[in-house]
Coordinates of C-alpha atoms in Angstrom, one line a residue:
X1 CA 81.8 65.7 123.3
X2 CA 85.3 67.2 122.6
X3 CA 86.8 64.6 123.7
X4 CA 85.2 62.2 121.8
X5 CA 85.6 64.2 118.7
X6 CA 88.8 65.1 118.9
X7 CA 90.6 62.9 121.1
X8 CA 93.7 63.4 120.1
X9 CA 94.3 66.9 120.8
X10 CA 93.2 66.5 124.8
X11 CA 94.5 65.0 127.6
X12 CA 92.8 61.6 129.3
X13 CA 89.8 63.2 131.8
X14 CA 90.7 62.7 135.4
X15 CA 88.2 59.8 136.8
X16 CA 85.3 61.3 138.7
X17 CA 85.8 61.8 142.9
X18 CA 83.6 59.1 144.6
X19 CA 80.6 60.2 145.7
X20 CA 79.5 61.9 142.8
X21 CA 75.6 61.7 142.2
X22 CA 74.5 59.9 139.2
X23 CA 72.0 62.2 138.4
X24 CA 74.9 65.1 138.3
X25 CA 75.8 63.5 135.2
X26 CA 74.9 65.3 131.9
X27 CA 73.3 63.5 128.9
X28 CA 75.3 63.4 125.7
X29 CA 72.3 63.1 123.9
X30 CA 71.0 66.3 125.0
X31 CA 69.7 68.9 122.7
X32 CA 71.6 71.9 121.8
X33 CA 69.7 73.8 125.0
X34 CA 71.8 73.0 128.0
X35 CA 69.4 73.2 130.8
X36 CA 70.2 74.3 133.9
X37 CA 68.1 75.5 137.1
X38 CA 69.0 76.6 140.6
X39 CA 68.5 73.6 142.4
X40 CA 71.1 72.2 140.4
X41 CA 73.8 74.6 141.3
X42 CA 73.7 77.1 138.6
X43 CA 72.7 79.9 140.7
X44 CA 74.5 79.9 144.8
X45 CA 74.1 81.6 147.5
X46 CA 77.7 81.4 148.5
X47 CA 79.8 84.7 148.2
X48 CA 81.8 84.7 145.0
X49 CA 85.6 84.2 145.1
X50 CA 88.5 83.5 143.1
X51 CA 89.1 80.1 142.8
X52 CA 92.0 78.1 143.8
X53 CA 95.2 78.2 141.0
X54 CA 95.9 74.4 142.1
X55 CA 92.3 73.3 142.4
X56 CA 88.9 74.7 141.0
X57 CA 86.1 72.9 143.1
X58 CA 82.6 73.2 142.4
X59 CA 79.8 74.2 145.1
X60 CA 79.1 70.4 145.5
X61 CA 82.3 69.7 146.6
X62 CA 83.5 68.0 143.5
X63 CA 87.1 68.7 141.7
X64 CA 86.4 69.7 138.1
X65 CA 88.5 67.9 135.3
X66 CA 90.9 69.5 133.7
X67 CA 90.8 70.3 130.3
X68 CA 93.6 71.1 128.5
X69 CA 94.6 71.0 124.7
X70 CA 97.7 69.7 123.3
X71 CA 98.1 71.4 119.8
X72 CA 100.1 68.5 117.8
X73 CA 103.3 69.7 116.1
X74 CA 104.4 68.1 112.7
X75 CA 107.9 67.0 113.4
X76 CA 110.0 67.6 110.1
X77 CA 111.9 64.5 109.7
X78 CA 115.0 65.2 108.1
X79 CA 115.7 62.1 105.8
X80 CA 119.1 61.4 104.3
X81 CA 120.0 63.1 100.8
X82 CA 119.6 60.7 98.1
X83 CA 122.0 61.3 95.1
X84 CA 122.3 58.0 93.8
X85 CA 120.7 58.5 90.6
X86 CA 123.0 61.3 89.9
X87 CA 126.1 60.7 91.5
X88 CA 127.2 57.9 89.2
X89 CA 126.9 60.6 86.0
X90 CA 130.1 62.9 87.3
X91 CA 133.5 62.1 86.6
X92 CA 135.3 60.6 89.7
X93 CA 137.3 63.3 91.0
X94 CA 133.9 65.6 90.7
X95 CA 132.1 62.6 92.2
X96 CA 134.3 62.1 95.2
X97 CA 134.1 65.6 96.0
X98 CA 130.4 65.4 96.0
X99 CA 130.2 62.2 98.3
X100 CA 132.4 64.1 100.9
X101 CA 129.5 66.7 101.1
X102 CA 127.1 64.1 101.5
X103 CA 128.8 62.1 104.7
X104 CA 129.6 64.2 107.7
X105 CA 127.6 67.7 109.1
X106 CA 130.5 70.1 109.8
X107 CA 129.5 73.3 108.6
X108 CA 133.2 74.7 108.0
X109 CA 134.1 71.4 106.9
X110 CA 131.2 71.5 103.7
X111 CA 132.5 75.1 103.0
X112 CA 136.0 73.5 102.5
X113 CA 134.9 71.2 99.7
X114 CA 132.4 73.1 98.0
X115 CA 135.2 75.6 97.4
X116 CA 137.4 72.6 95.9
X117 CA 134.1 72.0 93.8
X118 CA 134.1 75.4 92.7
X119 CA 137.8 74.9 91.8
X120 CA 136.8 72.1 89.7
X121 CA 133.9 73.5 87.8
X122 CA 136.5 76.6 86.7
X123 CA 139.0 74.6 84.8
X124 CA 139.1 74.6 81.4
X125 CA 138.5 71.0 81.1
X126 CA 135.6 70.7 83.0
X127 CA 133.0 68.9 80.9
X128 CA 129.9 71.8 81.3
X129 CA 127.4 68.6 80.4
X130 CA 127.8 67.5 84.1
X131 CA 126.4 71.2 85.3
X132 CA 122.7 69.8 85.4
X133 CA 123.9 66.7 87.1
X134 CA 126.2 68.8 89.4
X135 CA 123.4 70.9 90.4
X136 CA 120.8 68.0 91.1
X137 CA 123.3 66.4 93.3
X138 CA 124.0 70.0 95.2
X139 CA 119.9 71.0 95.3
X140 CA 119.4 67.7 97.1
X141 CA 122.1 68.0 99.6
X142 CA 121.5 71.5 100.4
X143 CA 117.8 71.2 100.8
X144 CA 117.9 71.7 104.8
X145 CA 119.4 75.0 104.3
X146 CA 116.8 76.2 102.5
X147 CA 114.2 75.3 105.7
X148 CA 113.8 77.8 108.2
X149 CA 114.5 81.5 108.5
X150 CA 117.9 82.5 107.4
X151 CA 117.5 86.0 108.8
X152 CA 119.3 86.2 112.3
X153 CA 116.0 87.1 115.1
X154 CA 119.1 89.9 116.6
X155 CA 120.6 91.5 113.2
X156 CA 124.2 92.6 113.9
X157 CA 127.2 92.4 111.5
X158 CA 128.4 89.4 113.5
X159 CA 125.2 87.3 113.1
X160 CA 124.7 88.6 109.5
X161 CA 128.2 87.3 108.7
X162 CA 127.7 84.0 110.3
X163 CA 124.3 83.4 108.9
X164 CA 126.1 83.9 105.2
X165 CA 128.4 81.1 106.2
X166 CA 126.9 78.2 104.3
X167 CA 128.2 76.2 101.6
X168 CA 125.8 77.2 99.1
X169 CA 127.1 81.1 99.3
X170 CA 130.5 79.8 98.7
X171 CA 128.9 79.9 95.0
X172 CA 128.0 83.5 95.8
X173 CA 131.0 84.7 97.3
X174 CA 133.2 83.6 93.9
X175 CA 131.3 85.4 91.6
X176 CA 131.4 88.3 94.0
X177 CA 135.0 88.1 93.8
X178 CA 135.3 87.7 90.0
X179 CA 135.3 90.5 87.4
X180 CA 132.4 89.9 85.0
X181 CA 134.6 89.5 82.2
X182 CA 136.3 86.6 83.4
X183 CA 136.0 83.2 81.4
X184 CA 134.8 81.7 84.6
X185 CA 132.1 84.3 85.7
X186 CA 129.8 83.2 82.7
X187 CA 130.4 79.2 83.9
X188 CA 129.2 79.9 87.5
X189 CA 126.6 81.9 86.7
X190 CA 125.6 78.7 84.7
X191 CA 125.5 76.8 87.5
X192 CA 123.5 79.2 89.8
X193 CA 121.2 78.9 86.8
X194 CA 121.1 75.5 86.7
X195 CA 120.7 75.3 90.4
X196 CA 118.0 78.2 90.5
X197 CA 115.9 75.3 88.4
X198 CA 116.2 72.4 91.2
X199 CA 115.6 75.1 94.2
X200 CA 113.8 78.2 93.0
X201 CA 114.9 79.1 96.9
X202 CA 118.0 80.1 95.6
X203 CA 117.2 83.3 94.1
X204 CA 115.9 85.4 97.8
X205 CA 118.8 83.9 99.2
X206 CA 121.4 85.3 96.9
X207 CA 119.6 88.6 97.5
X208 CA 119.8 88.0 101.2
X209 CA 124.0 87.4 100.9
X210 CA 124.4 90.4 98.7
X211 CA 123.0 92.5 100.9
X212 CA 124.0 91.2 104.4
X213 CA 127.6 90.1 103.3
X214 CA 130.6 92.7 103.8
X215 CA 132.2 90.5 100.6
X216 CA 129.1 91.3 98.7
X217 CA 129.4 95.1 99.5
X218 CA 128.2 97.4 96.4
X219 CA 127.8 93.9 94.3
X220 CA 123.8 93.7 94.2
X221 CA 123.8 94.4 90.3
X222 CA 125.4 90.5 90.3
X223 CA 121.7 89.9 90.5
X224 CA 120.6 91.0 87.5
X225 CA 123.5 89.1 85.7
X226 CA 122.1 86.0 87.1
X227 CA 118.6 86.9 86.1
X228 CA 119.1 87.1 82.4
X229 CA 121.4 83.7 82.7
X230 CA 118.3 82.2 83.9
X231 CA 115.8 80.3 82.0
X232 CA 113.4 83.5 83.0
X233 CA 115.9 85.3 81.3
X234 CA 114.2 88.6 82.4
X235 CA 115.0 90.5 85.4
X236 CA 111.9 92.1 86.1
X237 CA 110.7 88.9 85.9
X238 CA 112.9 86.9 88.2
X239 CA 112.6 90.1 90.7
X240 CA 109.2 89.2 91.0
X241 CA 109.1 85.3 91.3
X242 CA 112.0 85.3 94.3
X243 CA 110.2 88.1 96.4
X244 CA 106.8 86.6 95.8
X245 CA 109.1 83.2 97.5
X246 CA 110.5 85.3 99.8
X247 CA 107.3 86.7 101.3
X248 CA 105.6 83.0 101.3
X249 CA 108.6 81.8 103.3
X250 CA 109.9 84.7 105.4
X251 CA 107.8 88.5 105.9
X252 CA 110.7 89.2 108.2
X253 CA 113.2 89.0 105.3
X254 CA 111.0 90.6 102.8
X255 CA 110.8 93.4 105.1
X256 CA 114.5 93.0 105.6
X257 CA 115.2 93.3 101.6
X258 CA 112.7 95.9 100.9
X259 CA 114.9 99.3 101.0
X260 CA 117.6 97.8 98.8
X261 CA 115.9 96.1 96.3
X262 CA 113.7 99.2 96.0
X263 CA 116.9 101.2 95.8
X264 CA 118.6 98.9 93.4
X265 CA 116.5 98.3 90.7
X266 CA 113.9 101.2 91.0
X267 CA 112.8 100.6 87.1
X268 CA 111.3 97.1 88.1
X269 CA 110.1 97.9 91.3
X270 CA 108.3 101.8 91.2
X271 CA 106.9 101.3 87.9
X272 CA 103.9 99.1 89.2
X273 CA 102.1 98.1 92.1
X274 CA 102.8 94.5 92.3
X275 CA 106.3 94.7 94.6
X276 CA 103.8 96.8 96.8
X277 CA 101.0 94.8 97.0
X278 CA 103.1 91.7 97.9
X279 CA 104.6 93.4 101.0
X280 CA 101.8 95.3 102.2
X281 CA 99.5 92.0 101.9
X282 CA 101.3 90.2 104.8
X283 CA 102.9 93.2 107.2
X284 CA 101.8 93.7 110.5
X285 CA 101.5 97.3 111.9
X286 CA 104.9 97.3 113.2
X287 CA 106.7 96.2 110.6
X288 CA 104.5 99.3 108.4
X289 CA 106.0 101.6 111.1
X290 CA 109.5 100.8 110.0
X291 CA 109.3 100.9 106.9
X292 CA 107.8 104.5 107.0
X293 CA 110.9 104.9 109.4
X294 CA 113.2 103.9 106.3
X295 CA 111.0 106.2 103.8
X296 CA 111.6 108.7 106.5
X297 CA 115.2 108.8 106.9
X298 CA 116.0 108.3 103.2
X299 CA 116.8 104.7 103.4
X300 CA 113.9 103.6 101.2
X301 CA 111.7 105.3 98.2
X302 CA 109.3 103.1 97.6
X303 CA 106.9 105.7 94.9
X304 CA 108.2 108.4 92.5
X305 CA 105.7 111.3 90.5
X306 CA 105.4 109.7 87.2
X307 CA 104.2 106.1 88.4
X308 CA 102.3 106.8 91.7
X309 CA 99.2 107.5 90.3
X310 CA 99.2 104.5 88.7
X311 CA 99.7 102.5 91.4
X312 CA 97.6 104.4 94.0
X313 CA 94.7 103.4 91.4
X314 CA 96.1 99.7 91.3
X315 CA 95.8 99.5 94.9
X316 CA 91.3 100.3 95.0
X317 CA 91.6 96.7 94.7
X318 CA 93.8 95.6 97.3
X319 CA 91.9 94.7 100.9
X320 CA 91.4 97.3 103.6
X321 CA 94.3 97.0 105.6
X322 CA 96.6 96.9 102.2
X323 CA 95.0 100.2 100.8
X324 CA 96.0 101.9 103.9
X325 CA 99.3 100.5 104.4
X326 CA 100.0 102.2 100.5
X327 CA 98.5 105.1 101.6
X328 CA 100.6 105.3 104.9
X329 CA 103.8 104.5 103.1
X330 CA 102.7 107.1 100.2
X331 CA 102.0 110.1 102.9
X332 CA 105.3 109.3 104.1
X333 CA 106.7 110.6 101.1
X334 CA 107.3 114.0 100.1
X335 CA 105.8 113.9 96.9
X336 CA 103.2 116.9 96.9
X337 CA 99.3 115.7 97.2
X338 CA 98.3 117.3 93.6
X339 CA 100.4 114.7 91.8
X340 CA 98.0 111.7 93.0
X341 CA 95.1 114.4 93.4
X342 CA 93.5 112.5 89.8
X343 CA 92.5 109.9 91.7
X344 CA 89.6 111.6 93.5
X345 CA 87.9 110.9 90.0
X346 CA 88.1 107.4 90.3
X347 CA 86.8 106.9 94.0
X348 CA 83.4 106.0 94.8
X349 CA 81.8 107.3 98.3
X350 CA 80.4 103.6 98.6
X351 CA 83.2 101.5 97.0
X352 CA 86.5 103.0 97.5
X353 CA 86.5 104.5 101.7
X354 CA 89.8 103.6 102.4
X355 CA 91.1 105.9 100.2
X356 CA 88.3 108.8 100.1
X357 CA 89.7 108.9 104.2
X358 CA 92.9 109.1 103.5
X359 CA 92.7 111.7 101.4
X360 CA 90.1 113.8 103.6
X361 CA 92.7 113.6 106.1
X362 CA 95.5 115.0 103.9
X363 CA 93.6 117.7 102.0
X364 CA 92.4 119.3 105.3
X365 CA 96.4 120.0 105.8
X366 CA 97.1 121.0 102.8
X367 CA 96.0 125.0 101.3
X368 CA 93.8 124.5 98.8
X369 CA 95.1 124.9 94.7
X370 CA 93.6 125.7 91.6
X371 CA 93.8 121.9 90.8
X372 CA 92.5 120.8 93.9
X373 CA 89.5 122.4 93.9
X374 CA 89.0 121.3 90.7
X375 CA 89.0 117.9 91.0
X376 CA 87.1 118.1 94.6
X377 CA 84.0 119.9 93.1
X378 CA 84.0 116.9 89.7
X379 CA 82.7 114.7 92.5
X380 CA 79.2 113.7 91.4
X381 CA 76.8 115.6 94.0
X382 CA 75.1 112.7 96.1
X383 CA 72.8 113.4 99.5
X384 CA 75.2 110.6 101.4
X385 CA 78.5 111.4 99.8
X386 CA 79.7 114.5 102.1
X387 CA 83.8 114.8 101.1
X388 CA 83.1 117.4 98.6
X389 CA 80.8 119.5 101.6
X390 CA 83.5 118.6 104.2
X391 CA 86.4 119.6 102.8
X392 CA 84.8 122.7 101.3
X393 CA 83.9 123.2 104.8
X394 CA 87.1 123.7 106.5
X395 CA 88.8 124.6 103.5
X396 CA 86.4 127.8 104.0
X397 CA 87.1 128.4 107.5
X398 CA 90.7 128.2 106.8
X399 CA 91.7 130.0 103.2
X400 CA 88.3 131.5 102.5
X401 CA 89.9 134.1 100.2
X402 CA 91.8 131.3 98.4
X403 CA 89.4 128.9 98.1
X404 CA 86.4 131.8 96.7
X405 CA 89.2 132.6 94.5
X406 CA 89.5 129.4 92.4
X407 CA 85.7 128.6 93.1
X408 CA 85.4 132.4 90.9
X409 CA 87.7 131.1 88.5
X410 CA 85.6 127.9 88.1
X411 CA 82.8 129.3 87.6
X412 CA 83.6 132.1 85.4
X413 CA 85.7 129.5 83.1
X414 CA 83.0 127.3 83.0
X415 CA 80.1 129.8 82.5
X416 CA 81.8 131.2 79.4
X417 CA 82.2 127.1 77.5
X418 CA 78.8 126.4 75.2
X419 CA 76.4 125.2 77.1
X420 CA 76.2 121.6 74.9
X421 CA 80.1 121.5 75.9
X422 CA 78.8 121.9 79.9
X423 CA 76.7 119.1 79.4
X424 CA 78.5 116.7 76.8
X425 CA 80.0 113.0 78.6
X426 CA 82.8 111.6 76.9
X427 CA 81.3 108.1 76.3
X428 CA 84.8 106.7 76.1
X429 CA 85.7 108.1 79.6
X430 CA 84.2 107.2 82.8
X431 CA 85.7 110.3 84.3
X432 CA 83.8 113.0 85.7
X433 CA 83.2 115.8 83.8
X434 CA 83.6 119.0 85.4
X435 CA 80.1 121.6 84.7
X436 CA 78.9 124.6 86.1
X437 CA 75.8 123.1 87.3
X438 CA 77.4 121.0 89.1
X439 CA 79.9 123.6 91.2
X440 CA 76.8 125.2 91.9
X441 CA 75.4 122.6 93.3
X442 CA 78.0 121.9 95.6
X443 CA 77.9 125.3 96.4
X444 CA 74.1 124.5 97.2
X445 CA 75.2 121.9 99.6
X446 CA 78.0 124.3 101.6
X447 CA 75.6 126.9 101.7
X448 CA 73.4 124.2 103.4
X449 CA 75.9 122.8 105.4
X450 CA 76.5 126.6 106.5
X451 CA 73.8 127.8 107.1
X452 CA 73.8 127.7 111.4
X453 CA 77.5 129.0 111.7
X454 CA 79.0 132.3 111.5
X455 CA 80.3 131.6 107.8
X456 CA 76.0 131.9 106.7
X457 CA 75.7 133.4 103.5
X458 CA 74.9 137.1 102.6
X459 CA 74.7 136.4 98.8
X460 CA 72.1 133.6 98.4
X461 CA 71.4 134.8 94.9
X462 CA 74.4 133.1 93.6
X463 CA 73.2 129.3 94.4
X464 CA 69.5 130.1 93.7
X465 CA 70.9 130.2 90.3
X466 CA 72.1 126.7 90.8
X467 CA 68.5 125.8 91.8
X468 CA 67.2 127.5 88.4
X469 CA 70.3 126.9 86.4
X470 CA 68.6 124.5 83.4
X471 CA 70.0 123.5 80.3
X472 CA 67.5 124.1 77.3
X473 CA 65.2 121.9 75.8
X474 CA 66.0 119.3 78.9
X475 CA 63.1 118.6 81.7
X476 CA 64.3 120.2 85.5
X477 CA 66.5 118.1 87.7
X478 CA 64.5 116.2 90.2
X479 CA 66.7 117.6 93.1
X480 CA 65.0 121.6 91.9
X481 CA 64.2 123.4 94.8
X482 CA 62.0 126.6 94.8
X483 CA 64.7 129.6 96.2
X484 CA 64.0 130.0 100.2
X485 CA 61.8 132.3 101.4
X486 CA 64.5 133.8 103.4
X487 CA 66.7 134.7 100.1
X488 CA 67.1 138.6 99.7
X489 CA 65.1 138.1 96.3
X490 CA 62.4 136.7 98.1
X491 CA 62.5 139.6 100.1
X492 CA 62.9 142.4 98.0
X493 CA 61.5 141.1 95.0
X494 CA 63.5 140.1 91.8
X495 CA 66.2 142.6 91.0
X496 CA 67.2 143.7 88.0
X497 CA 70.3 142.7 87.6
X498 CA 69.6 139.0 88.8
X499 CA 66.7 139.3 86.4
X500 CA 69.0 140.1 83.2
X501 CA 71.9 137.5 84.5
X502 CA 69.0 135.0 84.9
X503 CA 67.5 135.8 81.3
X504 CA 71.4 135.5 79.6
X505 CA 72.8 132.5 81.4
X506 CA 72.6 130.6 78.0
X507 CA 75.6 133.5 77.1
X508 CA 78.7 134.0 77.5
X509 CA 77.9 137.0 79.6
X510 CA 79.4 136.9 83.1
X511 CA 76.1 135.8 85.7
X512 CA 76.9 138.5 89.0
X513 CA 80.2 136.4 89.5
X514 CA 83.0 139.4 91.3
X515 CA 80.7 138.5 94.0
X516 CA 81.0 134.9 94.4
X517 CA 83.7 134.8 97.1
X518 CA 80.9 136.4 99.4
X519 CA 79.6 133.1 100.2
X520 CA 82.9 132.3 102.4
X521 CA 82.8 135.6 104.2
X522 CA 80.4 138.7 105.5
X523 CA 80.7 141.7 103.2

């Protein structure tokens, strides 16, 4: 049936060994079941073996056909320039020059007359009408040497150099050479322009020879005078358009380009995520790893403090493998976690994993801050969201004193606002707002969560408050809880002091807190 429906891509099917039984023969007709039984040789008796590499044969004796698939490769058939309908528009000594590029295919031998071309188009009588002309004719004859990869598969400086040895860069290497002040710096940057128009290739490839060339060497701000003599006319722009080309052409180049276009123009390429999202949509793993490598050593800075957050937001968005390619390349930076620690407001347990793990991962190395803590305990409580629990968790374990510390703070900051304050939500915000009903109940769900280990709590006064803790004139929570029979109050009846605490918790009066860090540790 394969063969019938897709002839092309398999090879004819070797004629069947005399002898075979009609009956061995399977119906095309068939129904989607294949049926097979025992008798027919699905199941044998024989001992299994490997078969034969030259020859698999069948229990009946039979050679099986060979099936093999010929994938069919588009040949690119390189047809011949045609400039005739320019050509005949330049002067003659420009259009002699241009008919010599068009017979012959010796590399060194194009470089030769494109640099008598560039000659020409730097007189003073040069008639800058014929530039447009000039540059359909080049586009067109210089259209194989945009095909292909241009980045050498071994990079050395010998391959770099020879793979900058085209006639098109002869066009670079000139303006390279020129000061920018010079009458004819402006003229070829008119016809790079004008050339950029016909083959938008142009632009990745003049940021290719600026970086690879040794002529080009501390020259890459030549880019940005050819962006703003483009019709784009913007460089953040132009930026954008020739690596979005780059990566749809070559990821190997775009990987290649990254650290010095990130160093070069770090205003158009840190203050969004967009430069980001392009590379990290088409990496592999590998080519991840060396970019980290580059972050690393110092080669590449690809995020700074007052954008990251932006970004790191940007990139909730992005697929899976993207969001943790940002994060990866983020972590690999030594920009300290509270700068992006924001974010934790904006991540939803269900929607936004990639980055809720990445961050688990991080915090559980880092010693908790005021900050932190802060923003981990505005997480809205939810029975199947545990980040809040699990970094509490080891966070207790691990700086007990300094986490019970800012939790005192907390609560004692918050416990002092109005209560209307506690409970008002910013309708213009989306944000979480931070209240002391809910630290308590997160609180509630550590004590929980701790309540089999050696960290169990001795004060379980403190989050029956949370269970009590009610905002006036409002009905209870749904998730109220009567206090455990277990709790010391159960046992020794209600003390006083809870009992007044209990009665002023509408005040500003302070509700037993100087013994809040108890729940982290045995007193």
């Amino acid at each position: 049936m394969l063969r019938e429906r897709f002839a092309e891509f398999c090879s004819s099917p070797s004629p069947p060994t005399e002898g075979r039984d009609e009956g061995e023969s399977v119906s095309l007709e068939m129904d989607n079941h294949v049926l097979l039984d025992k008798e027919d040789g699905c199941y044998d008796n024989t001992e299994a073996a490997f078969s034969d590499d030259e020859e698999e044969v069948n229990n009946k004796g039979n050679k099986k056909r060979e099936f093999r698939f010929h994938p069919i490769k588009e040949a690119i058939i390189e047809e011949p320039a045609d400039i005739t309908p320019y050509v005949d528009q330049l002067d003659d000594t420009m259009k002699e020059k241009v008919l010599q590029l068009q017979k012959g295919s010796d590399t060194e031998a194009h470089c030769e007359v494109m640099q008598e071309i560039v000659d020409l188009i730097l007189e003073e009588d040069f008639d800058s009408e014929q530039m447009s002309t000039l540059a359909s004719c080049l586009a067109e004859l210089f259209k194989g040497h945009f095909r292909g990869d241009i980045l050498p598969d071994e990079i050395t400086e010998e391959s770099l150099e020879e793979s900058v040895c085209k006639p098109v860069c002869l066009v670079f290497r000139n303006l390279c050479q020129m000061q920018e002040d010079n009458s004819g710096f402006s003229v070829l940057l008119e016809m790079l322009a004008e050339l950029y128009q016909k083959q938008p290739k142009i632009g990745y490839h003049l940021l290719y020879y600026l970086k690879a060339s040794k002529a080009a060497m501390g020259k890459m701000s030549l880019y940005e005078s050819f962006a703003q003599a483009t019709a784009l006319g913007d460089l953040h722009t132009c930026l954008m358009m020739d690596m979005k080309a780059c990566q749809e052409d070559d990821i190997r180049l775009l990987c290649y380009l990254t650290p010095s276009i990130y160093t070069e123009f770090p205003d158009e390429t840190l203050r969004s995520g967009e430069l980001l999202n392009m590379i990290v949509a088409v990496i592999d793993s590998t080519q991840l790893q060396e970019l980290m490598c580059h972050v690393m050593i110092g080669n590449l800075v690809m995020f700074r403090k007052d954008s990251v957050l932006n970004i790191l937001i940007q990139s909730l968005e992005w697929e899976t493998f993207e969001q943790y390619s940002a994060w990866q390349l983020f972590l690999a930076h030594s920009i300290p976690l509270e700068t992006i620690i924001p974010i934790l407001q904006h991540l939803k347990y269900k929607e936004h994993p990639e980055a809720l793990s990445c961050l688990l991962l991080q915090l559980r190395r880092e010693k908790p801050s005021g900050e932190m803590v802060k923003m981990v305990l505005s997480r809205p409580c939810h029975p199947e969201d545990q980040f809040t629990t699990s970094i509490l968790r080891h966070w207790a374990a691990k700086h007990d004193d300094v986490l019970g510390e800012h939790i005192k703070a907390l609560l004692i900051k918050n416990n002092n606002m109005p209560r209307k304050r506690q409970s008002l939500r910013s309708s213009s915000s989306k944000l979480a707002q931070l209240t002391l009903e809910q630290i308590l109940e997160h609180m509630d769900n550590l004590r929980l969560n701790l309540s089999n280990t050696k960290n169990s709590c001795e004060f379980s006064d403190l989050f029956s408050l949370a269970e009590e803790y009610e905002e006036p004139s409002s009905k209870p929570p749904k998730s109220r809880r009567k206090a455990p029979a277990s709790s010391p109050r159960s046992r020794k009846g209600a003390a006083t002091p809870v009992s007044n605490e209990e009665e002023s918790a509408s005040s500003s009066a302070s509700v037993g807190l100087p013994t809040t860090t108890s729940f982290l540790y045995p007193v």
